CSV table of C-alpha atoms and ligand atoms in Angstrom, one decimal:
chain,number,residue,atom,x,y,z
A,11,MET,CA,-37.3,-132.3,-65.1
A,12,ARG,CA,-37.8,-134.9,-62.4
A,13,SER,CA,-41.1,-136.2,-61.4
A,14,PHE,CA,-42.7,-134.8,-58.2
A,15,THR,CA,-46.0,-135.0,-56.4
A,16,TYR,CA,-48.2,-132.0,-55.8
A,17,GLU,CA,-50.8,-130.9,-53.4
A,18,ARG,CA,-52.7,-127.6,-52.9
A,19,ALA,CA,-52.8,-126.5,-49.3
A,20,THR,CA,-56.2,-125.4,-48.0
A,21,ASP,CA,-54.9,-123.3,-45.0
A,22,ALA,CA,-51.7,-122.0,-43.6
A,23,GLN,CA,-51.3,-124.6,-40.9
A,24,ALA,CA,-51.9,-127.5,-43.4
A,25,ALA,CA,-49.3,-126.0,-45.7
A,26,VAL,CA,-46.5,-126.0,-43.1
A,27,ALA,CA,-47.5,-129.5,-42.0
A,28,ALA,CA,-47.3,-130.7,-45.6
A,29,VAL,CA,-43.9,-129.1,-46.2
A,30,SER,CA,-42.5,-131.1,-43.2
A,31,ARG,CA,-42.3,-134.1,-45.6
A,32,THR,CA,-38.8,-134.9,-46.8
A,33,GLY,CA,-38.0,-133.2,-50.1
A,34,ALA,CA,-41.1,-131.0,-50.0
A,35,LYS,CA,-41.1,-127.3,-51.0
A,36,PHE,CA,-43.6,-124.5,-51.2
A,37,ILE,CA,-44.6,-123.1,-54.6
A,38,SER,CA,-46.3,-119.7,-54.9
A,39,GLY,CA,-46.2,-118.0,-58.3
A,40,GLY,CA,-43.6,-120.5,-59.5
A,41,THR,CA,-41.8,-117.9,-61.6
A,42,ASN,CA,-38.5,-118.7,-60.0
A,43,LEU,CA,-38.9,-122.2,-58.7
A,44,LEU,CA,-40.3,-123.8,-61.9
A,45,ASP,CA,-37.4,-122.4,-63.9
A,46,LEU,CA,-34.9,-123.9,-61.4
A,47,MET,CA,-36.7,-127.2,-61.5
A,48,LYS,CA,-36.6,-127.4,-65.2
A,49,LEU,CA,-32.8,-126.7,-65.1
A,50,ASP,CA,-32.4,-129.5,-62.4
A,51,ILE,CA,-31.1,-127.0,-59.9
A,52,GLU,CA,-34.1,-127.3,-57.5
A,53,LYS,CA,-35.2,-130.9,-57.1
A,54,PRO,CA,-38.2,-131.1,-54.8
A,55,SER,CA,-40.0,-134.4,-54.7
A,56,HIS,CA,-43.2,-132.8,-53.4
A,57,LEU,CA,-44.7,-129.4,-54.1
A,58,VAL,CA,-47.0,-127.7,-51.6
A,59,ASP,CA,-49.0,-125.1,-53.6
A,60,ILE,CA,-49.7,-122.1,-51.3
A,61,SER,CA,-50.8,-119.7,-54.0
A,62,ARG,CA,-54.5,-120.0,-53.2
A,63,LEU,CA,-54.1,-119.5,-49.4
A,64,PRO,CA,-56.1,-116.5,-48.1
A,65,LEU,CA,-52.9,-114.4,-47.7
A,66,ARG,CA,-53.4,-112.0,-50.5
A,67,ASP,CA,-54.8,-109.0,-48.6
A,68,ILE,CA,-53.2,-105.7,-47.8
A,69,GLU,CA,-54.5,-104.4,-44.4
A,70,GLU,CA,-54.1,-101.4,-42.2
A,71,LEU,CA,-52.3,-102.0,-38.9
A,72,PRO,CA,-53.4,-100.2,-35.8
A,73,ASP,CA,-50.0,-98.4,-35.5
A,74,GLY,CA,-50.5,-96.8,-39.0
A,75,GLY,CA,-48.4,-99.4,-40.8
A,76,LEU,CA,-49.6,-101.9,-43.4
A,77,LEU,CA,-49.7,-105.7,-43.5
A,78,ILE,CA,-49.0,-107.3,-46.8
A,79,GLY,CA,-50.1,-110.9,-47.2
A,80,ALA,CA,-47.4,-113.3,-48.5
A,81,GLN,CA,-49.6,-114.2,-51.4
A,82,ALA,CA,-50.2,-110.6,-52.5
A,83,ALA,CA,-49.0,-110.4,-56.1
A,84,ASN,CA,-46.2,-107.9,-56.8
A,85,SER,CA,-48.5,-106.0,-59.2
A,86,ASP,CA,-51.3,-105.7,-56.6
A,87,VAL,CA,-48.8,-104.4,-54.0
A,88,ALA,CA,-47.3,-101.9,-56.4
A,89,ALA,CA,-50.8,-100.6,-57.5
A,90,ASP,CA,-52.3,-100.4,-54.0
A,91,ALA,CA,-53.2,-96.7,-53.3
A,92,ARG,CA,-51.9,-96.9,-49.7
A,93,VAL,CA,-48.5,-98.3,-50.9
A,94,ARG,CA,-48.2,-95.8,-53.6
A,95,THR,CA,-48.9,-92.8,-51.4
A,96,ARG,CA,-47.3,-93.9,-48.1
A,97,TYR,CA,-44.6,-96.2,-49.3
A,98,PRO,CA,-43.7,-95.0,-52.8
A,99,VAL,CA,-40.2,-96.5,-52.6
A,100,LEU,CA,-41.8,-99.9,-52.4
A,101,SER,CA,-44.2,-99.3,-55.3
A,102,GLU,CA,-41.3,-97.9,-57.4
A,103,ALA,CA,-39.1,-100.9,-56.6
A,104,LEU,CA,-41.8,-103.4,-57.6
A,105,VAL,CA,-42.6,-101.7,-60.8
A,106,ALA,CA,-38.9,-101.7,-61.7
A,107,GLY,CA,-38.7,-105.4,-61.4
A,108,ALA,CA,-39.3,-108.1,-64.0
A,109,SER,CA,-42.3,-107.5,-66.4
A,110,GLY,CA,-46.0,-106.9,-66.0
A,111,GLN,CA,-46.8,-110.6,-66.6
A,112,LEU,CA,-44.3,-111.8,-64.0
A,113,ARG,CA,-45.4,-109.2,-61.5
A,114,ASN,CA,-49.0,-110.5,-61.8
A,115,LYS,CA,-47.9,-114.0,-60.9
A,116,ALA,CA,-45.0,-113.3,-58.5
A,117,SER,CA,-45.9,-113.3,-54.8
A,118,THR,CA,-44.5,-111.2,-51.9
A,119,GLY,CA,-43.1,-114.3,-50.1
A,120,GLY,CA,-41.7,-115.7,-53.3
A,121,ASN,CA,-40.0,-112.5,-54.3
A,122,LEU,CA,-38.2,-112.3,-50.9
A,123,LEU,CA,-37.0,-115.9,-51.3
A,124,GLN,CA,-36.0,-115.9,-55.0
A,125,ARG,CA,-32.6,-117.3,-55.7
A,126,THR,CA,-29.5,-115.5,-57.2
A,127,ARG,CA,-29.1,-114.8,-60.9
A,128,CYS,CA,-25.4,-115.8,-60.9
A,129,PRO,CA,-25.0,-117.5,-64.3
A,130,TYR,CA,-22.9,-120.3,-62.8
A,131,PHE,CA,-25.6,-121.1,-60.4
A,132,TYR,CA,-27.8,-121.8,-63.4
A,133,ASP,CA,-25.1,-123.8,-65.2
A,134,THR,CA,-25.0,-127.3,-63.8
A,135,ALA,CA,-21.7,-128.0,-65.6
A,136,ALA,CA,-20.0,-125.3,-63.5
A,137,GLY,CA,-18.8,-125.5,-59.9
A,138,CYS,CA,-21.0,-123.6,-57.6
A,139,ASN,CA,-21.0,-123.8,-53.8
A,140,LYS,CA,-24.5,-122.4,-53.6
A,141,ARG,CA,-26.0,-125.1,-55.8
A,142,ASP,CA,-23.6,-127.9,-54.9
A,143,PRO,CA,-21.7,-127.2,-51.6
A,144,GLY,CA,-18.0,-127.9,-51.8
A,145,SER,CA,-17.8,-127.7,-55.7
A,146,GLY,CA,-16.1,-124.3,-55.7
A,147,CYS,CA,-17.1,-120.9,-57.0
A,148,SER,CA,-16.8,-120.4,-60.7
A,149,ALA,CA,-17.5,-116.7,-60.5
A,150,ILE,CA,-14.3,-116.0,-58.6
A,151,GLY,CA,-11.8,-115.6,-61.3
A,152,GLY,CA,-14.6,-116.2,-63.9
A,153,PHE,CA,-17.1,-113.8,-65.5
A,154,ASN,CA,-18.3,-111.8,-62.6
A,155,ARG,CA,-19.7,-108.6,-64.1
A,156,ILE,CA,-22.9,-108.7,-62.1
A,157,HIS,CA,-21.5,-109.9,-58.8
A,158,ALA,CA,-21.1,-108.5,-55.3
A,159,LEU,CA,-18.8,-105.9,-53.9
A,160,LEU,CA,-19.6,-106.1,-50.2
A,161,GLY,CA,-19.9,-108.9,-47.7
A,162,VAL,CA,-18.5,-111.5,-50.0
A,163,SER,CA,-16.6,-114.7,-49.0
A,164,ASP,CA,-14.1,-117.0,-50.7
A,165,SER,CA,-17.1,-119.4,-51.2
A,166,CYS,CA,-19.5,-117.1,-53.0
A,167,ILE,CA,-19.8,-113.6,-54.5
A,168,ALA,CA,-23.4,-113.8,-55.6
A,169,THR,CA,-25.9,-111.0,-55.2
A,170,HIS,CA,-29.5,-111.1,-54.1
A,171,PRO,CA,-31.7,-110.1,-57.0
A,172,SER,CA,-34.9,-108.7,-55.4
A,173,ASP,CA,-35.8,-105.1,-55.9
A,174,MET,CA,-38.7,-105.3,-53.5
A,175,ALA,CA,-36.5,-106.4,-50.6
A,176,VAL,CA,-34.2,-103.4,-51.0
A,177,ALA,CA,-37.2,-101.0,-50.6
A,178,MET,CA,-38.5,-103.1,-47.7
A,179,THR,CA,-35.0,-102.7,-46.0
A,180,VAL,CA,-35.2,-98.9,-45.8
A,181,LEU,CA,-38.8,-99.2,-44.7
A,182,GLU,CA,-37.6,-101.5,-41.9
A,183,ALA,CA,-40.2,-104.2,-42.6
A,184,GLU,CA,-40.7,-107.3,-40.5
A,185,ILE,CA,-41.4,-110.7,-41.9
A,186,GLU,CA,-43.9,-112.9,-40.2
A,187,LEU,CA,-43.2,-116.6,-40.2
A,188,LEU,CA,-45.4,-119.6,-39.3
A,189,ASP,CA,-43.7,-122.9,-38.2
A,190,ALA,CA,-45.2,-126.4,-38.5
A,191,ASP,CA,-45.4,-126.5,-34.6
A,192,GLY,CA,-47.9,-123.6,-34.8
A,193,SER,CA,-45.5,-120.9,-33.5
A,194,VAL,CA,-45.3,-117.5,-35.2
A,195,ARG,CA,-42.3,-115.2,-35.1
A,196,ARG,CA,-41.3,-112.0,-36.7
A,197,VAL,CA,-37.9,-111.3,-38.2
A,198,ALA,CA,-36.6,-107.8,-39.2
A,199,ILE,CA,-35.8,-107.8,-42.8
A,200,ALA,CA,-32.3,-106.7,-41.9
A,201,ASP,CA,-31.9,-110.1,-40.1
A,202,LEU,CA,-33.7,-112.3,-42.7
A,203,TYR,CA,-30.8,-112.8,-45.1
A,204,ARG,CA,-27.4,-114.3,-44.4
A,205,LEU,CA,-24.1,-113.4,-45.9
A,206,PRO,CA,-22.5,-116.3,-47.8
A,207,GLY,CA,-19.6,-117.1,-45.4
A,208,ASP,CA,-18.7,-120.7,-46.0
A,209,THR,CA,-22.4,-121.8,-46.3
A,210,PRO,CA,-23.7,-119.8,-49.3
A,211,HIS,CA,-26.5,-122.5,-49.9
A,212,ILE,CA,-28.1,-121.3,-46.6
A,213,GLU,CA,-29.5,-117.9,-47.6
A,214,THR,CA,-31.9,-116.9,-44.9
A,215,VAL,CA,-32.7,-117.6,-41.2
A,216,LEU,CA,-35.9,-119.4,-42.1
A,217,ARG,CA,-36.2,-122.8,-40.5
A,218,PRO,CA,-36.9,-125.7,-42.8
A,219,ARG,CA,-40.7,-125.9,-42.2
A,220,GLU,CA,-41.4,-122.2,-41.8
A,221,MET,CA,-43.6,-120.2,-44.2
A,222,ILE,CA,-43.7,-116.5,-44.8
A,223,THR,CA,-47.3,-115.4,-44.0
A,224,SER,CA,-47.0,-111.6,-44.3
A,225,VAL,CA,-44.7,-108.6,-44.3
A,226,LEU,CA,-45.4,-105.8,-41.8
A,227,LEU,CA,-44.5,-102.3,-42.8
A,228,PRO,CA,-44.1,-99.8,-39.9
A,229,PRO,CA,-45.7,-96.4,-40.3
A,230,PRO,CA,-44.0,-94.6,-43.1
A,231,PRO,CA,-40.8,-92.8,-42.3
A,232,SER,CA,-40.8,-89.0,-42.7
A,233,GLY,CA,-39.1,-87.6,-45.7
A,234,ARG,CA,-39.1,-88.3,-49.4
A,235,GLN,CA,-38.7,-91.9,-50.6
A,236,THR,CA,-37.0,-92.9,-53.9
A,237,TYR,CA,-35.9,-96.0,-55.7
A,238,ARG,CA,-33.4,-95.9,-58.5
A,239,LYS,CA,-32.3,-98.9,-60.5
A,240,VAL,CA,-29.5,-99.1,-63.0
A,241,ARG,CA,-29.5,-102.1,-65.4
A,242,ASP,CA,-28.3,-103.1,-68.8
A,243,ARG,CA,-31.7,-102.5,-70.4
A,244,ALA,CA,-34.7,-100.4,-69.4
A,245,SER,CA,-37.1,-103.3,-68.7
A,246,TYR,CA,-37.2,-107.0,-67.9
A,247,GLU,CA,-33.7,-106.9,-66.3
A,248,PHE,CA,-32.1,-107.3,-62.9
A,249,ALA,CA,-30.2,-104.4,-61.2
A,250,LEU,CA,-26.5,-103.9,-61.7
A,251,VAL,CA,-26.9,-101.5,-58.8
A,252,SER,CA,-30.0,-100.0,-57.2
A,253,VAL,CA,-30.6,-97.6,-54.3
A,254,ALA,CA,-33.5,-97.1,-52.0
A,255,ALA,CA,-33.4,-93.9,-50.0
A,256,VAL,CA,-35.5,-92.0,-47.6
A,257,VAL,CA,-34.3,-88.4,-47.0
A,258,SER,CA,-35.7,-85.6,-44.7
A,259,THR,CA,-34.3,-82.1,-44.9
A,260,ASP,CA,-34.7,-79.1,-42.7
A,261,GLN,CA,-33.5,-75.7,-43.8
A,262,GLY,CA,-31.2,-77.1,-46.4
A,263,ALA,CA,-29.6,-79.8,-44.1
A,264,ILE,CA,-30.3,-83.5,-44.0
A,265,SER,CA,-32.1,-84.3,-40.7
A,266,GLU,CA,-32.6,-88.0,-41.3
A,267,ALA,CA,-31.5,-90.4,-44.0
A,268,ARG,CA,-31.9,-94.1,-44.7
A,269,VAL,CA,-30.0,-95.8,-47.5
A,270,ALA,CA,-30.0,-99.4,-48.9
A,271,PHE,CA,-28.3,-100.8,-52.0
A,272,GLY,CA,-29.4,-103.7,-54.3
A,273,GLY,CA,-27.1,-105.6,-56.6
A,274,VAL,CA,-24.0,-105.1,-54.4
A,275,ALA,CA,-24.2,-108.0,-51.9
A,276,HIS,CA,-25.7,-111.4,-51.0
A,277,LYS,CA,-28.5,-109.4,-49.3
A,278,PRO,CA,-30.1,-105.9,-49.5
A,279,TRP,CA,-27.3,-103.7,-48.2
A,280,ARG,CA,-28.3,-101.1,-45.7
A,281,SER,CA,-25.5,-98.5,-45.5
A,282,ILE,CA,-25.2,-97.2,-42.0
A,283,GLU,CA,-21.9,-95.5,-43.1
A,284,ALA,CA,-23.7,-93.5,-45.7
A,285,GLU,CA,-26.5,-92.6,-43.3
A,286,ALA,CA,-24.0,-91.3,-40.8
A,287,ALA,CA,-22.2,-89.3,-43.4
A,288,LEU,CA,-25.5,-87.6,-44.4
A,289,THR,CA,-27.2,-86.8,-41.1
A,290,GLY,CA,-26.8,-83.2,-40.1
A,291,ARG,CA,-24.9,-82.3,-43.2
A,292,PRO,CA,-25.9,-79.8,-45.9
A,293,ALA,CA,-28.0,-81.3,-48.7
A,294,THR,CA,-25.3,-80.8,-51.4
A,295,MET,CA,-23.5,-82.9,-53.9
A,296,VAL,CA,-20.3,-82.7,-51.7
A,297,THR,CA,-22.2,-84.4,-48.9
A,298,TYR,CA,-23.7,-87.0,-51.2
A,299,ARG,CA,-20.3,-87.8,-52.6
A,300,ALA,CA,-18.9,-88.2,-49.1
A,301,ALA,CA,-21.7,-90.5,-48.2
A,302,ALA,CA,-21.1,-92.5,-51.4
A,303,GLU,CA,-17.4,-92.9,-50.5
A,304,ALA,CA,-18.4,-94.0,-47.0
A,305,ALA,CA,-20.9,-96.5,-48.4
A,306,MET,CA,-18.3,-98.1,-50.7
A,307,CYS,CA,-15.2,-97.8,-48.4
A,308,ASP,CA,-15.1,-101.6,-48.0
A,309,ALA,CA,-16.2,-102.5,-51.5
A,310,VAL,CA,-13.9,-104.9,-53.4
A,311,GLY,CA,-14.2,-105.6,-57.1
A,312,GLN,CA,-13.7,-109.0,-58.6
A,313,GLY,CA,-12.4,-107.9,-61.9
A,314,HIS,CA,-15.3,-107.6,-64.4
A,315,ASN,CA,-17.5,-105.9,-61.8
A,316,ASP,CA,-15.0,-103.2,-60.7
A,317,PHE,CA,-17.0,-100.6,-62.5
A,318,LYS,CA,-19.9,-101.2,-60.1
A,319,ILE,CA,-18.1,-99.5,-57.3
A,320,GLU,CA,-18.1,-96.1,-59.1
A,321,LEU,CA,-21.6,-96.9,-60.5
A,322,ALA,CA,-22.9,-97.5,-56.9
A,323,LYS,CA,-21.4,-94.2,-55.8
A,324,ARG,CA,-22.9,-92.2,-58.6
A,325,THR,CA,-26.3,-94.0,-58.3
A,326,LEU,CA,-26.4,-93.0,-54.6
A,327,CYS,CA,-25.5,-89.4,-55.4
A,328,ARG,CA,-28.2,-89.1,-58.0
A,329,THR,CA,-30.8,-90.7,-55.8
A,330,LEU,CA,-30.0,-88.5,-52.9
A,331,ALA,CA,-30.1,-85.4,-55.0
A,332,GLN,CA,-33.5,-86.3,-56.3
A,333,ALA,CA,-34.9,-87.2,-52.9
A,334,ALA,CA,-33.5,-84.2,-51.1
A,335,GLN,CA,-34.8,-81.8,-53.8
A,336,ALA,CA,-38.3,-83.0,-53.3
A,337,SER,CA,-38.3,-83.4,-49.5
B,414,FAD,C1,-37.3,-113.0,-66.7
B,414,FAD,C2,-37.4,-112.6,-65.2
B,414,FAD,C3,-37.0,-111.4,-64.9
B,414,FAD,C4,-37.1,-111.0,-63.5
B,414,FAD,N1,-36.7,-109.7,-63.2
B,414,FAD,C5,-36.7,-109.3,-61.9
B,414,FAD,C6,-36.3,-108.1,-61.4
B,414,FAD,O1,-35.9,-107.2,-62.2
B,414,FAD,N2,-36.4,-107.8,-60.1
B,414,FAD,C7,-36.8,-108.7,-59.2
B,414,FAD,O2,-36.9,-108.3,-58.0
B,414,FAD,N3,-37.2,-109.9,-59.5
B,414,FAD,C8,-37.2,-110.2,-60.8
B,414,FAD,N4,-37.6,-111.5,-61.2
B,414,FAD,C9,-37.9,-112.5,-60.2
B,414,FAD,C10,-39.3,-112.5,-59.8
B,414,FAD,O3,-39.6,-111.3,-59.0
B,414,FAD,C11,-39.4,-113.7,-58.9
B,414,FAD,O4,-39.3,-114.9,-59.7
B,414,FAD,C12,-40.7,-113.8,-58.1
B,414,FAD,O5,-40.8,-112.7,-57.3
B,414,FAD,C13,-40.8,-115.0,-57.2
B,414,FAD,O6,-42.1,-115.1,-56.7
B,414,FAD,P1,-43.0,-116.4,-56.9
B,414,FAD,O7,-44.2,-116.2,-56.1
B,414,FAD,O8,-43.1,-116.8,-58.3
B,414,FAD,O9,-42.0,-117.5,-56.2
B,414,FAD,P2,-41.8,-119.0,-56.4
B,414,FAD,O10,-41.0,-119.2,-57.7
B,414,FAD,O11,-43.1,-119.8,-56.3
B,414,FAD,O12,-40.9,-119.4,-55.1
B,414,FAD,C14,-39.6,-118.9,-55.0
B,414,FAD,C15,-39.0,-119.5,-53.7
B,414,FAD,O13,-39.7,-119.0,-52.6
B,414,FAD,C16,-40.3,-120.1,-51.8
B,414,FAD,N5,-41.5,-119.5,-51.3
B,414,FAD,C17,-42.5,-118.9,-52.0
B,414,FAD,N6,-43.4,-118.4,-51.2
B,414,FAD,C18,-43.0,-118.7,-49.9
B,414,FAD,C19,-43.6,-118.5,-48.6
B,414,FAD,N7,-44.7,-117.7,-48.5
B,414,FAD,N8,-42.9,-118.9,-47.5
B,414,FAD,C20,-41.8,-119.6,-47.7
B,414,FAD,N9,-41.2,-119.9,-48.9
B,414,FAD,C21,-41.8,-119.5,-50.0
B,414,FAD,C22,-40.4,-121.2,-52.8
B,414,FAD,O14,-40.3,-122.5,-52.1
B,414,FAD,C23,-39.2,-121.0,-53.7
B,414,FAD,O15,-38.0,-121.5,-53.0
B,414,FAD,C24,-37.6,-111.9,-62.6
B,414,FAD,C25,-38.0,-113.2,-62.9
B,414,FAD,C26,-37.9,-113.6,-64.2
B,414,FAD,C27,-38.3,-115.0,-64.6
B,415,SF4,S1,-21.0,-116.7,-56.8
B,415,SF4,FE1,-22.1,-118.1,-55.5
B,415,SF4,S2,-23.8,-118.6,-56.9
B,415,SF4,FE2,-22.2,-117.9,-58.2
B,415,SF4,S3,-20.8,-119.6,-58.8
B,415,SF4,FE3,-20.0,-118.7,-56.9
B,415,SF4,S4,-20.9,-119.9,-55.3
B,415,SF4,FE4,-22.2,-120.2,-57.1
């Protein structure tokens, strides 16, 4: 591990000013960043600790939504009574992630910006365009069982590992960002993440000195919300495939549906194709299967991960059946 300097920010504006320094990086819970520093993948020369900033609260918004502070711990968000009753898909996704200890430490902002779990990204002896631009992608033609099916490029086939971000995608959350010049902007979560293209090392639309200060959830959508995660073991494991769904039914037909996948792309993958195939159709397995086929119509396996195409389809069908039954 390389040596670095450290400071604890006292307020949000001081934090973004401090991170303007060359080589500086924010640290929140440190559950991802410190691992990457120990492996010599992240090499900040200065850490700006934002974990004690007064951004931990979860507050009601005038429109009936909720504001979640960027420093709110994953466990606090999952346990919040308003999140559990009005946004159960978010609570379920958070509880499905990591472990109790990690969720106590992990922050909302850090969870959104955690890095991929591609094994070659963590192996400094392997070529990886995300870690070392121009060095190639060892996962293409390599061991790619956990990799992406949609939106990939010749440069990178990694997936985004967050469960929370998948739930926030169907909830159509907005991310509030503070820049060092004092300006504040909001970005829809659908626009936060980039596909890999030929610059997989640039993962979001954040500017270098911007800090996430909060996540805004609009009023809860009508219908039943569900999160289903399929993984190699029941706990302490990232998703092979996950689905967040919101389904409303009216007299046996689906009146509205929102669908997002985790584990299939470089970002949480909202499936407009699946939603179109569901809306106005009977709430039956035939409809769910048609939606699953539509969702995966552009999916391309990389060899070891071919099974994930069928897995994603079946996970969607099961999730929709569960959601529609209860709505
Ligand atoms: C063993 C293990 C298993 C896990 N399993 C899962 C899982 O199943 N599902 C899942 O979703 N996650 C899982 N995780 C990941 C975990 O959720 C993340 O490590 C955690 O959410 C990151 O939050 P943090 O506050 O610790 O971020 P940090 O590690 O402190 O930061 C992560 C990144 O975000 C940046 N950052 C942090 N906060 C801000 C901010 N407010 N504004 C701008 N930049 C910021 C940092 O600079 C850094 O680049 C697992 C982690 C481990 C170690
Ligand atoms: S998939 Fe992306 S993260 Fe993995 S080796 Fe290729 S470039 Fe690196």
